[in-house]
CSV table of C-alpha atoms and ligand atoms in Angstrom, one decimal:
chain,number,residue,atom,x,y,z
P,1,MET,CA,-64.2,-12.7,-31.8
P,2,SER,CA,-64.6,-14.5,-28.2
P,3,VAL,CA,-62.0,-14.2,-26.1
P,4,MET,CA,-62.3,-15.5,-22.6
P,5,VAL,CA,-59.3,-14.3,-20.5
P,6,THR,CA,-58.0,-16.0,-17.2
P,7,GLY,CA,-56.4,-13.9,-15.1
P,8,GLY,CA,-58.0,-10.7,-16.2
P,9,ALA,CA,-57.8,-9.6,-13.1
P,10,GLY,CA,-54.4,-8.8,-13.0
P,11,TYR,CA,-51.9,-6.5,-13.2
P,12,ILE,CA,-51.1,-8.4,-17.0
P,13,GLY,CA,-54.5,-9.5,-17.6
P,14,ALA,CA,-57.0,-6.4,-17.1
P,15,HIS,CA,-54.1,-4.8,-20.0
P,16,VAL,CA,-54.4,-7.5,-21.7
P,17,VAL,CA,-58.7,-7.2,-21.0
P,18,ARG,CA,-58.2,-3.1,-22.5
P,19,SER,CA,-56.1,-4.2,-25.8
P,20,LEU,CA,-58.6,-6.3,-26.5
P,21,ARG,CA,-61.5,-4.9,-25.8
P,22,GLU,CA,-60.0,-1.5,-28.2
P,23,ALA,CA,-58.6,-3.5,-30.9
P,24,GLY,CA,-62.6,-5.0,-31.5
P,25,HIS,CA,-62.9,-8.5,-28.9
P,26,ALA,CA,-66.0,-9.4,-26.5
P,27,VAL,CA,-64.3,-11.2,-24.1
P,28,VAL,CA,-64.3,-12.3,-20.8
P,29,VAL,CA,-63.0,-12.9,-17.7
P,30,VAL,CA,-62.2,-15.6,-15.2
P,31,ASP,CA,-59.7,-14.8,-12.0
P,32,ASP,CA,-60.3,-15.9,-8.8
P,33,LEU,CA,-59.9,-12.7,-7.4
P,34,SER,CA,-56.2,-14.4,-4.7
P,35,THR,CA,-54.3,-11.2,-6.8
P,36,GLY,CA,-56.1,-9.5,-9.2
P,37,ARG,CA,-59.6,-6.8,-8.2
P,38,ALA,CA,-62.6,-6.9,-9.6
P,39,GLU,CA,-62.2,-3.8,-10.7
P,40,ARG,CA,-60.0,-3.8,-13.1
P,41,VAL,CA,-62.7,-5.2,-15.3
P,42,GLY,CA,-64.4,-2.4,-15.8
P,43,ASP,CA,-67.6,-4.3,-17.4
P,44,ALA,CA,-66.3,-6.9,-18.8
P,45,PRO,CA,-68.0,-10.0,-17.2
P,46,LEU,CA,-66.3,-11.8,-14.9
P,47,VAL,CA,-66.2,-15.6,-13.1
P,48,GLU,CA,-64.7,-15.6,-10.6
P,49,LEU,CA,-63.4,-19.5,-10.1
P,50,ASP,CA,-60.3,-21.3,-8.9
P,51,LEU,CA,-58.5,-22.8,-11.9
P,52,ALA,CA,-57.2,-25.3,-9.9
P,53,ALA,CA,-60.1,-25.6,-7.8
P,54,PRO,CA,-62.8,-29.4,-7.5
P,55,GLY,CA,-65.7,-27.9,-10.2
P,56,ALA,CA,-63.7,-25.9,-12.3
P,57,ARG,CA,-63.4,-28.0,-15.1
P,58,GLU,CA,-67.0,-27.9,-15.2
P,59,ARG,CA,-67.8,-24.8,-15.0
P,60,LEU,CA,-65.5,-23.4,-17.2
P,61,GLU,CA,-67.8,-25.5,-19.5
P,62,GLU,CA,-70.2,-23.6,-19.1
P,63,VAL,CA,-68.4,-20.4,-19.6
P,64,VAL,CA,-67.2,-21.6,-23.0
P,65,ALA,CA,-70.4,-22.5,-24.4
P,66,GLN,CA,-72.3,-19.4,-22.4
P,67,HIS,CA,-69.8,-16.4,-24.0
P,68,GLY,CA,-69.4,-19.0,-27.3
P,69,VAL,CA,-65.6,-18.1,-26.4
P,70,GLU,CA,-63.1,-18.8,-29.0
P,71,GLY,CA,-59.9,-18.0,-27.7
P,72,VAL,CA,-58.7,-18.0,-24.5
P,73,VAL,CA,-55.7,-16.2,-23.5
P,74,HIS,CA,-54.1,-17.9,-20.4
P,75,LEU,CA,-52.4,-15.7,-17.7
P,76,ALA,CA,-54.2,-17.0,-14.1
P,77,ALA,CA,-51.1,-18.3,-11.9
P,78,LYS,CA,-49.1,-18.2,-8.9
P,79,LYS,CA,-45.9,-15.9,-9.6
P,80,GLN,CA,-43.6,-15.7,-6.6
P,81,VAL,CA,-40.1,-17.8,-7.4
P,82,GLY,CA,-39.7,-18.0,-3.4
P,83,GLU,CA,-43.0,-18.6,-2.7
P,84,SER,CA,-42.5,-20.8,-5.1
P,85,VAL,CA,-39.1,-23.0,-3.0
P,86,GLN,CA,-41.3,-23.2,0.4
P,87,ARG,CA,-44.7,-24.3,-1.6
P,88,PRO,CA,-43.5,-26.7,-4.2
P,89,ASP,CA,-46.8,-28.9,-4.7
P,90,TRP,CA,-49.6,-26.1,-4.2
P,91,TYR,CA,-47.2,-24.4,-7.4
P,92,HIS,CA,-48.3,-26.9,-9.3
P,93,GLU,CA,-50.7,-28.2,-8.7
P,94,GLN,CA,-52.3,-23.4,-9.3
P,95,ASN,CA,-50.4,-23.4,-12.3
P,96,VAL,CA,-50.3,-26.7,-13.8
P,97,GLY,CA,-52.9,-28.6,-12.6
P,98,GLY,CA,-55.4,-25.1,-14.1
P,99,LEU,CA,-54.0,-25.0,-17.5
P,100,GLU,CA,-54.8,-28.9,-17.6
P,101,THR,CA,-58.3,-28.6,-16.5
P,102,LEU,CA,-58.1,-25.6,-18.7
P,103,LEU,CA,-57.0,-27.0,-21.5
P,104,ALA,CA,-59.7,-30.3,-21.0
P,105,ALA,CA,-62.9,-28.3,-20.8
P,106,MET,CA,-61.3,-26.2,-24.1
P,107,ARG,CA,-61.0,-30.0,-25.9
P,108,ALA,CA,-64.6,-30.7,-24.4
P,109,GLY,CA,-65.8,-27.6,-25.5
P,110,GLY,CA,-64.3,-27.0,-29.2
P,111,VAL,CA,-61.9,-24.0,-28.2
P,112,GLU,CA,-59.2,-24.0,-30.7
P,113,ARG,CA,-57.2,-20.8,-29.8
P,114,LEU,CA,-55.0,-20.6,-26.7
P,115,VAL,CA,-52.6,-18.0,-25.9
P,116,PHE,CA,-50.3,-18.9,-22.7
P,117,SER,CA,-48.8,-16.6,-20.8
P,118,SER,CA,-44.6,-17.3,-20.2
P,119,SER,CA,-41.6,-16.4,-18.4
P,120,ALA,CA,-38.1,-15.4,-19.0
P,121,ALA,CA,-38.1,-17.8,-15.9
P,122,VAL,CA,-37.9,-21.2,-18.0
P,123,TYR,CA,-34.2,-19.7,-18.8
P,124,GLY,CA,-32.8,-20.0,-15.4
P,125,GLU,CA,-29.6,-19.1,-15.8
P,126,PRO,CA,-28.0,-19.0,-19.2
P,127,PRO,CA,-24.5,-19.3,-20.2
P,128,SER,CA,-24.3,-15.7,-22.2
P,129,GLY,CA,-26.6,-12.5,-21.2
P,130,LEU,CA,-28.8,-13.0,-24.8
P,131,VAL,CA,-31.6,-15.5,-25.1
P,132,GLY,CA,-32.4,-16.6,-27.7
P,133,GLU,CA,-36.0,-19.2,-27.8
P,134,GLY,CA,-34.2,-21.7,-29.2
P,135,ASP,CA,-31.6,-21.9,-26.5
P,136,GLN,CA,-31.2,-24.6,-23.2
P,137,THR,CA,-34.7,-24.0,-20.8
P,138,ARG,CA,-33.3,-24.7,-17.2
P,139,PRO,CA,-35.5,-23.5,-14.4
P,140,ILE,CA,-33.5,-23.0,-11.5
P,141,ASN,CA,-36.2,-22.7,-8.8
P,142,PRO,CA,-40.0,-24.5,-9.0
P,143,TYR,CA,-42.0,-21.2,-10.8
P,144,GLY,CA,-40.0,-21.4,-13.8
P,145,ALA,CA,-39.9,-25.1,-13.6
P,146,THR,CA,-44.2,-25.0,-13.8
P,147,LYS,CA,-43.7,-23.0,-16.5
P,148,LEU,CA,-41.5,-25.1,-19.0
P,149,ALA,CA,-44.3,-27.6,-17.8
P,150,GLY,CA,-47.0,-25.6,-19.1
P,151,GLU,CA,-45.7,-24.5,-22.1
P,152,ARG,CA,-45.2,-29.0,-23.2
P,153,LEU,CA,-48.2,-29.2,-21.9
P,154,VAL,CA,-49.9,-26.3,-24.4
P,155,ALA,CA,-47.2,-28.3,-27.4
P,156,ALA,CA,-49.0,-32.0,-26.3
P,157,ALA,CA,-52.6,-29.9,-26.6
P,158,GLY,CA,-51.3,-29.0,-30.0
P,159,ALA,CA,-50.1,-32.8,-31.3
P,160,ALA,CA,-53.1,-34.6,-29.8
P,161,TRP,CA,-56.2,-32.3,-30.5
P,162,GLY,CA,-55.1,-29.4,-33.2
P,163,LEU,CA,-55.2,-27.2,-30.6
P,164,ARG,CA,-52.8,-24.0,-32.6
P,165,HIS,CA,-51.1,-22.2,-29.2
P,166,VAL,CA,-48.1,-18.9,-28.7
P,167,SER,CA,-46.5,-19.9,-25.3
P,168,LEU,CA,-45.0,-15.7,-24.4
P,169,ARG,CA,-41.9,-15.4,-22.3
P,170,TYR,CA,-42.1,-12.2,-20.6
P,171,PHE,CA,-38.9,-10.8,-19.9
P,172,ASN,CA,-38.8,-8.5,-16.6
P,173,VAL,CA,-42.8,-6.8,-17.0
P,174,ALA,CA,-43.1,-2.7,-15.9
P,175,GLY,CA,-44.7,0.0,-15.8
P,176,ALA,CA,-49.0,0.9,-16.9
P,177,GLY,CA,-51.0,1.9,-19.3
P,178,ALA,CA,-53.0,3.9,-17.6
P,179,ASP,CA,-53.1,4.9,-13.5
P,180,ASP,CA,-55.8,2.5,-12.5
P,181,LEU,CA,-53.8,-0.7,-14.2
P,182,GLY,CA,-50.5,0.0,-11.8
P,183,ASP,CA,-48.6,-3.4,-9.8
P,184,PRO,CA,-49.4,-3.8,-7.1
P,185,ALA,CA,-46.9,-6.6,-6.5
P,186,VAL,CA,-43.2,-6.2,-4.5
P,187,LEU,CA,-41.4,-8.2,-6.5
P,188,ASN,CA,-39.2,-6.7,-9.0
P,189,LEU,CA,-36.7,-4.0,-8.8
P,190,ILE,CA,-38.5,-0.9,-9.9
P,191,THR,CA,-41.7,-1.0,-7.2
P,192,ILE,CA,-39.8,-2.9,-5.2
P,193,VAL,CA,-37.5,0.2,-4.8
P,194,PHE,CA,-41.0,2.4,-5.1
P,195,ASP,CA,-42.3,0.9,-1.2
P,196,LEU,CA,-38.4,1.1,-0.3
P,197,LEU,CA,-38.0,5.1,-0.8
P,198,ASP,CA,-42.0,5.3,0.6
P,199,GLN,CA,-41.1,3.4,4.2
P,200,GLY,CA,-37.1,6.4,3.9
P,201,ARG,CA,-35.9,2.8,3.7
P,202,ALA,CA,-32.5,3.9,0.7
P,203,PRO,CA,-32.5,1.1,-2.5
P,204,ARG,CA,-30.5,-1.9,-1.8
P,205,ILE,CA,-27.9,-3.1,-5.2
P,206,PHE,CA,-27.7,-6.5,-4.6
P,207,GLY,CA,-23.7,-7.0,-5.9
P,208,ASP,CA,-21.7,-4.2,-7.9
P,209,ASP,CA,-19.3,-6.8,-9.0
P,210,TYR,CA,-20.8,-8.9,-11.3
P,211,PRO,CA,-19.0,-8.8,-15.6
P,212,THR,CA,-21.6,-5.4,-17.1
P,213,PRO,CA,-20.8,-2.1,-17.7
P,214,ASP,CA,-21.5,-0.4,-14.3
P,215,GLY,CA,-20.8,-4.1,-12.3
P,216,THR,CA,-24.5,-4.4,-11.6
P,217,CYS,CA,-26.9,-6.8,-13.0
P,218,ILE,CA,-28.4,-6.3,-16.5
P,219,ARG,CA,-32.4,-7.2,-17.6
P,220,ASP,CA,-34.5,-6.4,-20.1
P,221,TYR,CA,-37.6,-4.1,-18.8
P,222,VAL,CA,-40.5,-4.6,-21.0
P,223,HIS,CA,-43.9,-2.3,-20.6
P,224,VAL,CA,-46.8,-3.2,-20.2
P,225,GLN,CA,-48.5,-2.3,-22.4
P,226,ASP,CA,-47.1,-3.6,-25.7
P,227,LEU,CA,-47.0,-6.2,-23.8
P,228,ALA,CA,-50.9,-6.3,-23.7
P,229,GLU,CA,-50.3,-5.6,-27.4
P,230,ALA,CA,-48.4,-9.0,-28.5
P,231,HIS,CA,-51.2,-11.2,-26.9
P,232,VAL,CA,-53.9,-9.1,-29.5
P,233,ALA,CA,-51.1,-9.6,-31.8
P,234,ALA,CA,-51.1,-13.7,-31.4
P,235,LEU,CA,-54.3,-14.2,-31.1
P,236,ASP,CA,-54.8,-12.9,-34.5
P,237,HIS,CA,-51.0,-15.4,-35.6
P,238,LEU,CA,-53.3,-18.4,-34.3
P,239,ASP,CA,-55.4,-18.2,-37.8
P,240,ARG,CA,-52.4,-17.9,-39.8
P,241,PRO,CA,-52.8,-21.3,-41.8
P,242,GLU,CA,-48.2,-20.7,-41.2
P,243,ARG,CA,-47.8,-21.4,-37.6
P,244,GLU,CA,-43.7,-21.6,-37.7
P,245,HIS,CA,-43.4,-21.0,-34.4
P,246,ALA,CA,-45.1,-21.4,-30.7
P,247,VAL,CA,-43.0,-19.6,-28.3
P,248,LEU,CA,-41.7,-16.2,-28.1
P,249,ASN,CA,-39.7,-13.6,-26.1
P,250,VAL,CA,-41.4,-10.8,-24.9
P,251,GLY,CA,-39.4,-8.1,-24.3
P,252,THR,CA,-37.1,-4.5,-25.3
P,253,GLY,CA,-34.0,-6.5,-26.8
P,254,THR,CA,-32.0,-4.0,-25.2
P,255,GLY,CA,-31.0,-4.1,-20.8
P,256,ALA,CA,-30.4,-2.6,-18.3
P,257,SER,CA,-28.3,-2.4,-15.2
P,258,VAL,CA,-29.6,-2.2,-11.6
P,259,ARG,CA,-27.1,1.4,-11.9
P,260,GLU,CA,-29.8,2.0,-14.9
P,261,VAL,CA,-33.2,1.6,-13.7
P,262,LEU,CA,-32.0,3.4,-9.9
P,263,ALA,CA,-31.2,6.8,-11.7
P,264,ALA,CA,-34.8,6.2,-14.0
P,265,VAL,CA,-36.1,5.7,-10.8
P,266,ARG,CA,-34.5,9.6,-9.8
P,267,ARG,CA,-35.9,11.1,-12.6
P,268,ALA,CA,-40.0,9.6,-12.1
P,269,THR,CA,-40.0,10.0,-8.3
P,270,GLY,CA,-37.0,12.9,-7.3
P,271,ASP,CA,-35.9,11.2,-4.6
P,272,LYS,CA,-32.0,11.6,-4.3
P,273,THR,CA,-31.7,8.6,-2.1
P,274,GLU,CA,-28.0,7.3,-2.5
P,275,PRO,CA,-28.7,3.3,-3.0
P,276,GLU,CA,-27.4,0.8,-0.7
P,277,VAL,CA,-24.7,-2.2,-2.0
P,278,VAL,CA,-25.2,-5.1,-0.4
P,279,GLU,CA,-23.8,-8.9,-1.3
P,280,ARG,CA,-24.9,-11.1,-4.0
P,281,ARG,CA,-28.5,-12.9,-4.1
P,282,PRO,CA,-27.9,-16.3,-5.4
P,283,GLY,CA,-29.7,-17.9,-8.6
P,284,ASP,CA,-28.8,-13.7,-10.5
P,285,PRO,CA,-27.4,-13.7,-14.2
P,286,ALA,CA,-25.4,-11.4,-15.3
P,287,GLU,CA,-27.1,-10.4,-17.7
P,288,LEU,CA,-30.9,-11.8,-19.8
P,289,VAL,CA,-32.1,-10.3,-22.8
P,290,ALA,CA,-34.5,-11.2,-24.5
P,291,ARG,CA,-33.1,-12.6,-28.6
P,292,VAL,CA,-36.5,-10.1,-30.8
P,293,ASP,CA,-35.1,-11.2,-33.6
P,294,ARG,CA,-38.4,-13.4,-33.7
P,295,ILE,CA,-41.1,-11.7,-31.8
P,296,ALA,CA,-41.2,-9.6,-34.7
P,297,GLU,CA,-40.9,-11.1,-37.2
P,298,VAL,CA,-43.8,-14.3,-36.9
P,299,LEU,CA,-46.4,-11.3,-35.3
P,300,GLY,CA,-44.5,-7.9,-37.3
P,301,TRP,CA,-44.3,-6.7,-32.9
P,302,ARG,CA,-41.7,-4.9,-31.4
P,303,ALA,CA,-41.6,-2.7,-28.4
P,304,ARG,CA,-42.7,1.5,-28.8
P,305,PHE,CA,-41.9,2.9,-24.8
P,306,ASP,CA,-39.2,3.1,-23.3
P,307,LEU,CA,-37.2,2.5,-19.6
P,308,ASP,CA,-38.0,6.0,-18.7
P,309,ASP,CA,-41.7,4.8,-20.0
P,310,ALA,CA,-42.3,2.8,-18.4
P,311,VAL,CA,-40.4,3.5,-14.7
P,312,THR,CA,-42.2,7.0,-15.2
P,313,SER,CA,-46.4,5.2,-15.7
P,314,ALA,CA,-44.8,3.2,-12.7
P,315,TRP,CA,-44.4,5.4,-10.3
P,316,SER,CA,-48.4,7.3,-11.4
P,317,ALA,CA,-50.1,4.6,-10.6
P,318,TRP,CA,-47.7,3.8,-7.2
P,319,ARG,CA,-48.8,6.9,-6.4
P,320,HIS,CA,-52.4,6.6,-7.4
P,321,ASP,CA,-53.1,3.1,-5.8
P,322,ARG,CA,-51.0,4.8,-2.5
P,323,ALA,CA,-53.7,7.4,-2.7
P,324,ALA,CA,-56.7,5.5,-3.6
P,325,GLY,CA,-55.5,3.8,1.0
P,326,LEU,CA,-55.0,0.0,-1.7
P,327,ALA,CA,-52.3,-2.3,0.1
P,328,PRO,CA,-49.0,-3.4,-2.5
P,329,ILE,CA,-48.5,-7.2,-2.3
P,330,ARG,CA,-46.1,-8.0,-0.1
P,331,ALA,CA,-43.5,-11.5,-1.1
P,332,ALA,CA,-44.8,-14.0,1.4
P,333,ARG,CA,-42.8,-14.9,3.8
R,1,NAD,N1,-45.2,-9.8,-14.0
R,1,NAD,C1,-44.3,-10.3,-14.5
R,1,NAD,O1,-43.5,-10.1,-14.0
R,1,NAD,C2,-44.3,-12.0,-15.0
R,1,NAD,C3,-43.2,-12.7,-15.9
R,1,NAD,C4,-43.9,-13.7,-16.7
R,1,NAD,C5,-44.3,-13.7,-16.1
R,1,NAD,N2,-46.0,-13.5,-15.5
R,1,NAD,C6,-46.5,-14.5,-15.8
R,1,NAD,O2,-47.3,-13.7,-16.1
R,1,NAD,C7,-50.0,-13.2,-15.1
R,1,NAD,C8,-50.2,-12.6,-14.9
R,1,NAD,O3,-48.8,-11.9,-14.1
R,1,NAD,P1,-48.9,-11.2,-13.0
R,1,NAD,O4,-47.6,-10.0,-13.0
R,1,NAD,O5,-50.2,-10.0,-14.1
R,1,NAD,O6,-50.1,-11.2,-11.8
R,1,NAD,P2,-51.2,-11.8,-10.6
R,1,NAD,O7,-50.8,-12.5,-10.2
R,1,NAD,O8,-51.5,-9.2,-11.2
R,1,NAD,O9,-52.5,-12.0,-12.2
R,1,NAD,C9,-52.1,-13.3,-12.1
R,1,NAD,C10,-54.4,-13.7,-11.9
R,1,NAD,O10,-54.5,-14.5,-11.6
R,1,NAD,C11,-55.2,-14.6,-10.9
R,1,NAD,N3,-55.7,-16.4,-10.4
R,1,NAD,C12,-54.1,-16.0,-9.8
R,1,NAD,N4,-54.6,-17.7,-9.5
R,1,NAD,C13,-55.4,-18.3,-10.5
R,1,NAD,C14,-56.5,-19.8,-10.4
R,1,NAD,N5,-56.2,-20.4,-9.9
R,1,NAD,N6,-57.5,-19.2,-10.9
R,1,NAD,C15,-58.0,-18.5,-11.1
R,1,NAD,N7,-57.4,-17.0,-11.0
R,1,NAD,C16,-56.4,-17.0,-11.1
R,1,NAD,C17,-55.3,-13.7,-9.2
R,1,NAD,O11,-55.8,-13.7,-8.6
R,1,NAD,C18,-54.5,-12.4,-10.4
R,1,NAD,O12,-56.0,-11.7,-10.9
R,1,NAD,C19,-49.5,-15.1,-15.0
R,1,NAD,O13,-48.9,-16.6,-14.8
R,1,NAD,C20,-47.1,-14.8,-14.8
R,1,NAD,O14,-46.6,-16.3,-14.4
R,1,NAD,C21,-45.2,-12.4,-15.1
């Protein structure tokens, strides 16, 4: 199949591009390179385009026609929670506006298959630790709200003109499938700790008095290589006549606490710096772990890699990027 991957020069997108090509698909990447890097897509064609810019729809229609696009994986989005609180309108314009433009171009070009990057951020602060796709969605920041709005737009296009779609709700994505595909963003626990260690500073634990076995928050870390393979399976799924579920969690189904992640970082890096315990952050649920029975049943997918695989590969890629003189992307202020 000829697949257009928006955001394919980004961290997750570059893994999706490689996995799709390994599975025999032809890929064209559309990316504005705002956080992505052209060298990550290898020799796949790359169209540099901001999906939210004026004229983007016409340009996308040209790409669809030129490459005979039959399916789309839509990852292009802004993803910094803090920045989304500062610039909610811009997040809406980029993430929801960009998707609207994409859907209009897909409809015009007769492209009927879409895999949409959603997020566990749609759940907000759920009452229990293990969350299923049928649980209430109540995002607590503008970023999560754009993802929920995206899921709804995609479902509405399904009802209106027959778009076949799957929204994948990613949990905490980590690791690297290759040293040149590491996560450059210092936005999740693992890369934040790497960045602090590089600066000779202690890792920080935001609260150790949560109602969890060791008092620290528990999250579900899914290896980016596993996640990329879920996209390939999701595209295949869109060709089946029966498609009961259009929203799927992507996680391991097993949680790891902040202390367990720090222990895995210690094993991977050999660094023994003692963590510092500081105040809780507002809006951090004690536990957020994916129910994964639905994705196993619908796509036949389950995670193969564990936390140590994610942390070890993330560290190797982190060192690779520093040795190459690449700067990490820190949170906007
Ligand atoms: N990383 C995570 O833990 C995580 C968790 C849940 C959901 N997601 C979602 O997964 C997707 C990919 O995230 P990532 O971690 O790879 O981030 P990333 O920033 O590395 O990738 C996003 C890519 O999209 C491009 N892009 C951004 N805005 C664009 C626009 N308007 N037009 C064209 N291209 C644009 C960027 O240049 C980049 O290459 C996003 O939709 C994100 O919200 C990520």
